[in-house]
PDB file of C-alpha atoms in Angstrom:
ATOM      1  CA  UNK F 863      11.833 -32.432  26.322  1.00  0.00           C
ATOM      2  CA  UNK F 864      12.329 -33.803  22.793  1.00  0.00           C
ATOM      3  CA  UNK F 865      15.604 -35.735  23.219  1.00  0.00           C
ATOM      4  CA  UNK F 866      16.114 -36.257  19.470  1.00  0.00           C
ATOM      5  CA  UNK F 867      15.702 -32.548  18.787  1.00  0.00           C
ATOM      6  CA  UNK F 868      18.157 -31.590  21.511  1.00  0.00           C
ATOM      7  CA  UNK F 869      20.716 -34.151  20.344  1.00  0.00           C
ATOM      8  CA  UNK F 870      20.496 -32.656  16.841  1.00  0.00           C
ATOM      9  CA  UNK F 871      20.933 -29.175  18.321  1.00  0.00           C
ATOM     10  CA  UNK F 872      23.972 -30.376  20.280  1.00  0.00           C
ATOM     11  CA  UNK F 873      25.437 -31.774  17.057  1.00  0.00           C
ATOM     12  CA  UNK F 874      25.020 -28.392  15.367  1.00  0.00           C
ATOM     13  CA  UNK F 875      26.740 -26.607  18.267  1.00  0.00           C
ATOM     14  CA  UNK F 876      29.644 -29.114  18.225  1.00  0.00           C
ATOM     15  CA  UNK F 877      30.075 -28.754  14.466  1.00  0.00           C
ATOM     16  CA  UNK F 878      30.102 -24.948  14.699  1.00  0.00           C
ATOM     17  CA  UNK F 879      32.748 -25.037  17.473  1.00  0.00           C
ATOM     18  CA  UNK F 880      34.880 -27.478  15.474  1.00  0.00           C
ATOM     19  CA  UNK F 881      34.751 -25.353  12.326  1.00  0.00           C
ATOM     20  CA  UNK F 882      35.582 -22.227  14.325  1.00  0.00           C
ATOM     21  CA  UNK F 883      38.612 -23.952  15.888  1.00  0.00           C
ATOM     22  CA  UNK F 884      39.852 -25.271  12.529  1.00  0.00           C
ATOM     23  CA  UNK F 885      39.553 -21.805  11.023  1.00  0.00           C
ATOM     24  CA  UNK F 886      42.821 -20.971  12.772  1.00  0.00           C
ATOM     25  CA  UNK F 887      44.746 -24.231  12.367  1.00  0.00           C
ATOM     26  CA  UNK F 888      48.042 -22.917  13.754  1.00  0.00           C
ATOM     27  CA  UNK F 889      46.264 -21.848  16.946  1.00  0.00           C
ATOM     28  CA  UNK F 890      44.511 -25.225  17.045  1.00  0.00           C
ATOM     29  CA  UNK F 891      47.852 -27.093  16.983  1.00  0.00           C
ATOM     30  CA  UNK F 892      49.523 -24.652  19.401  1.00  0.00           C
ATOM     31  CA  UNK F 893      46.696 -24.984  21.918  1.00  0.00           C
ATOM     32  CA  UNK F 894      46.813 -28.789  21.598  1.00  0.00           C
ATOM     33  CA  UNK F 895      50.569 -28.861  22.265  1.00  0.00           C
ATOM     34  CA  UNK F 896      50.129 -26.464  25.195  1.00  0.00           C
ATOM     35  CA  UNK F 897      47.483 -28.743  26.713  1.00  0.00           C
ATOM     36  CA  UNK F 898      49.851 -31.711  26.332  1.00  0.00           C
ATOM     37  CA  UNK F 899      52.691 -29.774  28.016  1.00  0.00           C
ATOM     38  CA  UNK F 900      50.458 -28.810  30.951  1.00  0.00           C
ATOM     39  CA  UNK F 901      49.497 -32.466  31.382  1.00  0.00           C
ATOM     40  CA  UNK F 902      53.124 -33.498  31.889  1.00  0.00           C
ATOM     41  CA  UNK F 903      53.723 -30.468  34.119  1.00  0.00           C
ATOM     42  CA  UNK F 904      50.917 -31.707  36.373  1.00  0.00           C
ATOM     43  CA  UNK F 905      52.945 -34.883  36.990  1.00  0.00           C
ATOM     44  CA  UNK F 906      55.906 -32.972  38.479  1.00  0.00           C
ATOM     45  CA  UNK F 907      54.573 -32.824  42.098  1.00  0.00           C
ATOM     46  CA  UNK F 908      53.943 -36.581  41.952  1.00  0.00           C
ATOM     47  CA  UNK F 909      57.575 -37.301  41.006  1.00  0.00           C
ATOM     48  CA  UNK F 910      58.799 -35.013  43.819  1.00  0.00           C
ATOM     49  CA  UNK F 911      56.633 -36.669  46.512  1.00  0.00           C
ATOM     50  CA  UNK F 912      57.291 -40.294  45.495  1.00  0.00           C
ATOM     51  CA  UNK F 913      61.018 -39.684  45.061  1.00  0.00           C
ATOM     52  CA  UNK F 914      61.315 -39.619  48.870  1.00  0.00           C
ATOM     53  CA  UNK F 915      58.925 -42.467  49.799  1.00  0.00           C
ATOM     54  CA  UNK F 916      57.465 -45.612  48.155  1.00  0.00           C
ATOM     55  CA  UNK F 917      53.824 -44.790  49.008  1.00  0.00           C
ATOM     56  CA  UNK F 918      51.617 -42.166  50.653  1.00  0.00           C
ATOM     57  CA  UNK F 919      48.511 -43.119  52.632  1.00  0.00           C
ATOM     58  CA  UNK F 920      48.394 -46.560  50.985  1.00  0.00           C
ATOM     59  CA  UNK F 921      48.817 -45.267  47.410  1.00  0.00           C
ATOM     60  CA  UNK F 922      51.858 -46.237  45.334  1.00  0.00           C
ATOM     61  CA  UNK F 923      53.190 -44.071  42.517  1.00  0.00           C
ATOM     62  CA  UNK F 924      51.476 -46.183  39.836  1.00  0.00           C
ATOM     63  CA  UNK F 925      48.139 -46.147  41.699  1.00  0.00           C
ATOM     64  CA  UNK F 926      48.369 -42.378  42.191  1.00  0.00           C
ATOM     65  CA  UNK F 927      48.878 -42.047  38.426  1.00  0.00           C
ATOM     66  CA  UNK F 928      45.303 -43.320  38.034  1.00  0.00           C
ATOM     67  CA  UNK F 929      44.044 -40.426  40.185  1.00  0.00           C
ATOM     68  CA  UNK F 930      46.086 -37.959  38.112  1.00  0.00           C
ATOM     69  CA  UNK F 931      44.695 -39.612  34.971  1.00  0.00           C
ATOM     70  CA  UNK F 932      41.121 -38.986  36.096  1.00  0.00           C
ATOM     71  CA  UNK F 933      42.044 -35.427  37.083  1.00  0.00           C
ATOM     72  CA  UNK F 934      43.575 -34.791  33.639  1.00  0.00           C
ATOM     73  CA  UNK F 935      40.577 -36.315  31.846  1.00  0.00           C
ATOM     74  CA  UNK F 936      38.048 -34.265  33.844  1.00  0.00           C
ATOM     75  CA  UNK F 937      40.161 -31.136  33.415  1.00  0.00           C
ATOM     76  CA  UNK F 938      39.794 -31.630  29.660  1.00  0.00           C
ATOM     77  CA  UNK F 939      36.016 -31.966  30.021  1.00  0.00           C
ATOM     78  CA  UNK F 940      35.838 -28.904  32.280  1.00  0.00           C
ATOM     79  CA  UNK F 941      37.999 -26.618  30.132  1.00  0.00           C
ATOM     80  CA  UNK F 942      36.811 -27.982  26.785  1.00  0.00           C
ATOM     81  CA  UNK F 943      33.080 -28.465  27.253  1.00  0.00           C
ATOM     82  CA  UNK F 944      31.767 -26.900  30.468  1.00  0.00           C
ATOM     83  CA  UNK F 945      33.723 -23.743  31.270  1.00  0.00           C
ATOM     84  CA  UNK F 946      33.743 -22.017  27.809  1.00  0.00           C
ATOM     85  CA  UNK F 947      29.954 -22.051  27.451  1.00  0.00           C
ATOM     86  CA  UNK F 948      29.072 -21.157  31.021  1.00  0.00           C
ATOM     87  CA  UNK F 949      31.686 -18.404  31.205  1.00  0.00           C
ATOM     88  CA  UNK F 950      30.092 -16.967  28.065  1.00  0.00           C
ATOM     89  CA  UNK F 951      26.740 -16.924  29.887  1.00  0.00           C
ATOM     90  CA  UNK F 952      28.159 -14.455  32.420  1.00  0.00           C
ATOM     91  CA  UNK F 953      29.024 -12.150  29.517  1.00  0.00           C
ATOM     92  CA  UNK F 954      25.429 -12.461  28.259  1.00  0.00           C
ATOM     93  CA  UNK F 955      24.174 -11.246  31.660  1.00  0.00           C
ATOM     94  CA  UNK F 956      26.641  -8.349  31.778  1.00  0.00           C
ATOM     95  CA  UNK F 957      25.796  -7.144  28.268  1.00  0.00           C
ATOM     96  CA  UNK F 958      22.062  -7.764  28.561  1.00  0.00           C
ATOM     97  CA  UNK F 959      22.074 -10.202  25.622  1.00  0.00           C
ATOM     98  CA  UNK F 960      20.739 -13.134  27.617  1.00  0.00           C
ATOM     99  CA  UNK F 961      17.271 -11.998  26.510  1.00  0.00           C
ATOM    100  CA  UNK F 962      17.983 -13.383  23.023  1.00  0.00           C
ATOM    101  CA  UNK F 963      18.753 -16.795  24.544  1.00  0.00           C
ATOM    102  CA  UNK F 964      15.650 -16.818  26.747  1.00  0.00           C
ATOM    103  CA  UNK F 965      13.409 -15.990  23.795  1.00  0.00           C
ATOM    104  CA  UNK F 966      14.573 -18.988  21.724  1.00  0.00           C
ATOM    105  CA  UNK F 967      12.238 -22.043  21.590  1.00  0.00           C
ATOM    106  CA  UNK F 968      14.551 -24.324  23.573  1.00  0.00           C
ATOM    107  CA  UNK F 969      15.582 -24.815  27.188  1.00  0.00           C
ATOM    108  CA  UNK F 970      17.764 -21.851  28.208  1.00  0.00           C
ATOM    109  CA  UNK F 971      20.068 -23.955  30.422  1.00  0.00           C
ATOM    110  CA  UNK F 972      20.761 -26.302  27.501  1.00  0.00           C
ATOM    111  CA  UNK F 973      21.469 -23.402  25.139  1.00  0.00           C
ATOM    112  CA  UNK F 974      23.891 -21.573  27.449  1.00  0.00           C
ATOM    113  CA  UNK F 975      25.614 -24.869  28.335  1.00  0.00           C
ATOM    114  CA  UNK F 976      26.343 -25.857  24.715  1.00  0.00           C
ATOM    115  CA  UNK F 977      27.111 -22.554  23.025  1.00  0.00           C
ATOM    116  CA  UNK F 978      30.890 -23.098  22.765  1.00  0.00           C
ATOM    117  CA  UNK F 979      33.373 -25.996  22.896  1.00  0.00           C
ATOM    118  CA  UNK F 980      37.184 -26.034  22.715  1.00  0.00           C
ATOM    119  CA  UNK F 981      38.085 -29.204  20.710  1.00  0.00           C
ATOM    120  CA  UNK F 982      41.839 -29.081  21.450  1.00  0.00           C
ATOM    121  CA  UNK F 983      41.069 -29.877  25.096  1.00  0.00           C
ATOM    122  CA  UNK F 984      40.423 -33.434  23.855  1.00  0.00           C
ATOM    123  CA  UNK F 985      44.217 -33.754  24.226  1.00  0.00           C
ATOM    124  CA  UNK F 986      43.704 -33.777  28.008  1.00  0.00           C
ATOM    125  CA  UNK F 987      41.132 -36.567  27.704  1.00  0.00           C
ATOM    126  CA  UNK F 988      43.489 -38.673  25.569  1.00  0.00           C
ATOM    127  CA  UNK F 989      46.386 -37.919  27.945  1.00  0.00           C
ATOM    128  CA  UNK F 990      44.282 -39.160  30.865  1.00  0.00           C
ATOM    129  CA  UNK F 991      43.575 -42.429  29.025  1.00  0.00           C
ATOM    130  CA  UNK F 992      47.308 -42.705  28.239  1.00  0.00           C
ATOM    131  CA  UNK F 993      48.105 -42.373  31.973  1.00  0.00           C
ATOM    132  CA  UNK F 994      45.644 -45.199  32.750  1.00  0.00           C
ATOM    133  CA  UNK F 995      47.399 -47.491  30.237  1.00  0.00           C
ATOM    134  CA  UNK F 996      50.879 -46.591  31.533  1.00  0.00           C
ATOM    135  CA  UNK F 997      49.827 -47.093  35.170  1.00  0.00           C
ATOM    136  CA  UNK F 998      48.363 -50.560  34.563  1.00  0.00           C
ATOM    137  CA  UNK F 999      51.317 -51.643  32.408  1.00  0.00           C
ATOM    138  CA  UNK F1000      53.590 -50.604  35.303  1.00  0.00           C
ATOM    139  CA  UNK F1001      51.386 -52.466  37.788  1.00  0.00           C
ATOM    140  CA  UNK F1002      51.595 -55.589  35.619  1.00  0.00           C
ATOM    141  CA  UNK F1003      47.851 -56.216  35.512  1.00  0.00           C
ATOM    142  CA  UNK F1004      44.638 -54.854  33.980  1.00  0.00           C
ATOM    143  CA  UNK F1005      41.331 -53.721  35.546  1.00  0.00           C
ATOM    144  CA  UNK F1006      38.422 -56.173  35.733  1.00  0.00           C
ATOM    145  CA  UNK F1007      35.296 -55.687  33.604  1.00  0.00           C
ATOM    146  CA  UNK F1008      33.135 -54.780  36.666  1.00  0.00           C
ATOM    147  CA  UNK F1009      35.822 -52.274  37.630  1.00  0.00           C
ATOM    148  CA  UNK F1010      35.784 -50.694  34.167  1.00  0.00           C
ATOM    149  CA  UNK F1011      31.964 -50.577  34.224  1.00  0.00           C
ATOM    150  CA  UNK F1012      31.958 -48.942  37.672  1.00  0.00           C
ATOM    151  CA  UNK F1013      34.566 -46.380  36.582  1.00  0.00           C
ATOM    152  CA  UNK F1014      32.496 -45.483  33.489  1.00  0.00           C
ATOM    153  CA  UNK F1015      29.440 -44.953  35.701  1.00  0.00           C
ATOM    154  CA  UNK F1016      31.571 -42.763  37.968  1.00  0.00           C
ATOM    155  CA  UNK F1017      32.812 -40.831  34.931  1.00  0.00           C
ATOM    156  CA  UNK F1018      29.185 -39.930  34.244  1.00  0.00           C
ATOM    157  CA  UNK F1019      28.501 -38.948  37.852  1.00  0.00           C
ATOM    158  CA  UNK F1020      31.736 -36.914  37.998  1.00  0.00           C
ATOM    159  CA  UNK F1021      30.844 -34.959  34.856  1.00  0.00           C
ATOM    160  CA  UNK F1022      27.327 -34.374  36.196  1.00  0.00           C
ATOM    161  CA  UNK F1023      28.656 -33.026  39.500  1.00  0.00           C
ATOM    162  CA  UNK F1024      31.304 -30.892  37.772  1.00  0.00           C
ATOM    163  CA  UNK F1025      28.673 -29.393  35.475  1.00  0.00           C
ATOM    164  CA  UNK F1026      26.221 -28.848  38.361  1.00  0.00           C
ATOM    165  CA  UNK F1027      28.865 -27.069  40.416  1.00  0.00           C
ATOM    166  CA  UNK F1028      29.539 -24.681  37.534  1.00  0.00           C
ATOM    167  CA  UNK F1029      25.806 -24.051  37.146  1.00  0.00           C
ATOM    168  CA  UNK F1030      25.719 -23.083  40.836  1.00  0.00           C
ATOM    169  CA  UNK F1031      28.742 -20.786  40.400  1.00  0.00           C
ATOM    170  CA  UNK F1032      27.479 -18.966  37.301  1.00  0.00           C
ATOM    171  CA  UNK F1033      23.953 -18.697  38.750  1.00  0.00           C
ATOM    172  CA  UNK F1034      25.485 -16.288  41.241  1.00  0.00           C
ATOM    173  CA  UNK F1035      26.032 -13.928  38.282  1.00  0.00           C
ATOM    174  CA  UNK F1036      22.279 -13.203  38.261  1.00  0.00           C
ATOM    175  CA  UNK F1037      22.697 -11.550  41.652  1.00  0.00           C
ATOM    176  CA  UNK F1038      26.278 -10.199  41.799  1.00  0.00           C
ATOM    177  CA  UNK F1039      27.117 -10.066  38.026  1.00  0.00           C
ATOM    178  CA  UNK F1040      30.900 -10.294  38.503  1.00  0.00           C
ATOM    179  CA  UNK F1041      31.820 -13.885  39.434  1.00  0.00           C
ATOM    180  CA  UNK F1042      35.364 -14.049  38.030  1.00  0.00           C
ATOM    181  CA  UNK F1043      36.824 -14.561  41.496  1.00  0.00           C
ATOM    182  CA  UNK F1044      34.419 -17.438  42.164  1.00  0.00           C
ATOM    183  CA  UNK F1045      35.423 -19.245  38.956  1.00  0.00           C
ATOM    184  CA  UNK F1046      39.135 -18.755  39.725  1.00  0.00           C
ATOM    185  CA  UNK F1047      38.549 -20.028  43.271  1.00  0.00           C
ATOM    186  CA  UNK F1048      36.720 -23.103  41.987  1.00  0.00           C
ATOM    187  CA  UNK F1049      39.513 -23.855  39.481  1.00  0.00           C
ATOM    188  CA  UNK F1050      42.117 -23.586  42.252  1.00  0.00           C
ATOM    189  CA  UNK F1051      40.140 -25.905  44.534  1.00  0.00           C
ATOM    190  CA  UNK F1052      39.694 -28.410  41.699  1.00  0.00           C
ATOM    191  CA  UNK F1053      43.514 -28.717  41.474  1.00  0.00           C
ATOM    192  CA  UNK F1054      43.367 -30.609  44.802  1.00  0.00           C
ATOM    193  CA  UNK F1055      41.571 -33.441  42.968  1.00  0.00           C
ATOM    194  CA  UNK F1056      44.912 -34.611  41.511  1.00  0.00           C
ATOM    195  CA  UNK F1057      45.748 -36.176  44.901  1.00  0.00           C
ATOM    196  CA  UNK F1058      44.114 -39.270  46.488  1.00  0.00           C
ATOM    197  CA  UNK F1059      41.456 -38.105  48.956  1.00  0.00           C
ATOM    198  CA  UNK F1060      43.086 -40.047  51.829  1.00  0.00           C
ATOM    199  CA  UNK F1061      45.992 -37.548  51.951  1.00  0.00           C
ATOM    200  CA  UNK F1062      43.598 -34.892  53.284  1.00  0.00           C
ATOM    201  CA  UNK F1063      42.753 -34.901  56.986  1.00  0.00           C
ATOM    202  CA  UNK F1064      40.197 -33.345  59.326  1.00  0.00           C
ATOM    203  CA  UNK F1065      37.845 -30.709  57.944  1.00  0.00           C
ATOM    204  CA  UNK F1066      39.494 -30.748  54.497  1.00  0.00           C
ATOM    205  CA  UNK F1067      38.675 -34.465  54.096  1.00  0.00           C
ATOM    206  CA  UNK F1068      35.030 -33.785  55.019  1.00  0.00           C
ATOM    207  CA  UNK F1069      34.741 -30.765  52.685  1.00  0.00           C
ATOM    208  CA  UNK F1070      36.348 -32.581  49.713  1.00  0.00           C
ATOM    209  CA  UNK F1071      34.004 -35.560  50.196  1.00  0.00           C
ATOM    210  CA  UNK F1072      30.604 -34.009  50.975  1.00  0.00           C
ATOM    211  CA  UNK F1073      30.636 -30.257  50.159  1.00  0.00           C
ATOM    212  CA  UNK F1074      32.924 -30.160  47.109  1.00  0.00           C
ATOM    213  CA  UNK F1075      33.049 -33.886  46.245  1.00  0.00           C
ATOM    214  CA  UNK F1076      36.519 -33.997  44.677  1.00  0.00           C
ATOM    215  CA  UNK F1077      37.021 -37.503  46.120  1.00  0.00           C
ATOM    216  CA  UNK F1078      34.038 -38.767  44.130  1.00  0.00           C
ATOM    217  CA  UNK F1079      35.426 -37.262  40.896  1.00  0.00           C
ATOM    218  CA  UNK F1080      38.946 -38.745  40.857  1.00  0.00           C
ATOM    219  CA  UNK F1081      39.661 -41.036  43.831  1.00  0.00           C
ATOM    220  CA  UNK F1082      36.464 -43.136  43.543  1.00  0.00           C
ATOM    221  CA  UNK F1083      36.994 -43.940  39.792  1.00  0.00           C
ATOM    222  CA  UNK F1084      40.646 -44.825  40.498  1.00  0.00           C
ATOM    223  CA  UNK F1085      39.551 -47.159  43.313  1.00  0.00           C
ATOM    224  CA  UNK F1086      36.988 -48.722  40.943  1.00  0.00           C
ATOM    225  CA  UNK F1087      39.701 -49.479  38.361  1.00  0.00           C
ATOM    226  CA  UNK F1088      41.840 -51.021  41.114  1.00  0.00           C
ATOM    227  CA  UNK F1089      38.869 -53.139  42.283  1.00  0.00           C
ATOM    228  CA  UNK F1090      38.791 -51.537  45.751  1.00  0.00           C
ATOM    229  CA  UNK F1091      35.569 -49.518  45.546  1.00  0.00           C
ATOM    230  CA  UNK F1092      32.648 -50.931  47.590  1.00  0.00           C
ATOM    231  CA  UNK F1093      29.397 -51.115  45.571  1.00  0.00           C
ATOM    232  CA  UNK F1094      27.636 -49.114  48.291  1.00  0.00           C
ATOM    233  CA  UNK F1095      29.985 -46.189  47.488  1.00  0.00           C
ATOM    234  CA  UNK F1096      29.067 -46.502  43.791  1.00  0.00           C
ATOM    235  CA  UNK F1097      25.341 -46.386  44.571  1.00  0.00           C
ATOM    236  CA  UNK F1098      25.911 -43.447  46.912  1.00  0.00           C
ATOM    237  CA  UNK F1099      27.825 -41.603  44.154  1.00  0.00           C
ATOM    238  CA  UNK F1100      24.972 -42.077  41.666  1.00  0.00           C
ATOM    239  CA  UNK F1101      22.287 -40.955  44.124  1.00  0.00           C
ATOM    240  CA  UNK F1102      24.409 -38.028  45.311  1.00  0.00           C
ATOM    241  CA  UNK F1103      25.187 -36.796  41.791  1.00  0.00           C
ATOM    242  CA  UNK F1104      21.503 -36.904  40.766  1.00  0.00           C
ATOM    243  CA  UNK F1105      20.534 -34.990  43.920  1.00  0.00           C
ATOM    244  CA  UNK F1106      23.308 -32.456  43.228  1.00  0.00           C
ATOM    245  CA  UNK F1107      22.098 -31.967  39.642  1.00  0.00           C
ATOM    246  CA  UNK F1108      18.491 -31.536  40.818  1.00  0.00           C
ATOM    247  CA  UNK F1109      19.600 -28.850  43.294  1.00  0.00           C
ATOM    248  CA  UNK F1110      21.591 -27.059  40.558  1.00  0.00           C
ATOM    249  CA  UNK F1111      18.553 -27.148  38.241  1.00  0.00           C
ATOM    250  CA  UNK F1112      16.351 -25.693  40.984  1.00  0.00           C
ATOM    251  CA  UNK F1113      18.867 -22.888  41.653  1.00  0.00           C
ATOM    252  CA  UNK F1114      19.080 -22.158  37.897  1.00  0.00           C
ATOM    253  CA  UNK F1115      15.291 -21.885  37.541  1.00  0.00           C
ATOM    254  CA  UNK F1116      15.074 -19.676  40.642  1.00  0.00           C
ATOM    255  CA  UNK F1117      17.866 -17.445  39.284  1.00  0.00           C
ATOM    256  CA  UNK F1118      16.119 -17.103  35.912  1.00  0.00           C
ATOM    257  CA  UNK F1119      12.947 -15.959  37.676  1.00  0.00           C
ATOM    258  CA  UNK F1120      14.937 -13.181  39.351  1.00  0.00           C
ATOM    259  CA  UNK F1121      16.640 -12.108  36.117  1.00  0.00           C
ATOM    260  CA  UNK F1122      15.970  -8.608  34.839  1.00  0.00           C
ATOM    261  CA  UNK F1123      17.496  -7.547  31.543  1.00  0.00           C
ATOM    262  CA  UNK F1124      20.474  -5.178  31.777  1.00  0.00           C
ATOM    263  CA  UNK F1125      19.012  -3.308  28.818  1.00  0.00           C
ATOM    264  CA  UNK F1126      15.647  -2.653  30.463  1.00  0.00           C
TER     265      UNK F1126
END
């Protein structure tokens, strides 16, 4: 794969999405304000829970804000960069237009993953960073440099897992075509990532750690910023995310081999 060529192609796709969004500036501002409102709405359950107790499962209100911050940041990545493109791929399969993508001289997974971005979702990313700053100001201290480095590594692994999970979901469209319910189900499950993983017990704790690794996406980075994450967990997160991405790539290639055009 020519990395320089694909980076240039990604730049073209980002520029096209930005120009398309700015074409309707009122919508751009309205969507940005809506994203900001939803961010503050997501904090409501946290205020309700911590109004009755000082901490839950070892997490104070300020520490839990870090988990919500990571959830808000990843929600921006999911809804701004991952979901729009991959949801569009399902439409390509339904309409039989995926053939035009497969015939282009570039990797099909890259093309369908970068065909559309929603720039106003950057508000969620900035809101997440704002929650980190507020939480640490309230705690009266700042994260260490190793903690920041570990959290940045975990940001990469979280995005890789989130993207791989969506590849697995949309790959089902090659076999059942209609996967709307699966995407809605995944979005609903992802909402659980706004809570520290220690609040879940029994089978839910196991599922959210190993099957749908929500704990790795939001709780692990928060623990890294607080300086509580063991390095063995960090190494495990990197190895696990790479293995997850490799599995998603294998499923994608297998699904492509079984694809038959809807127009044929």
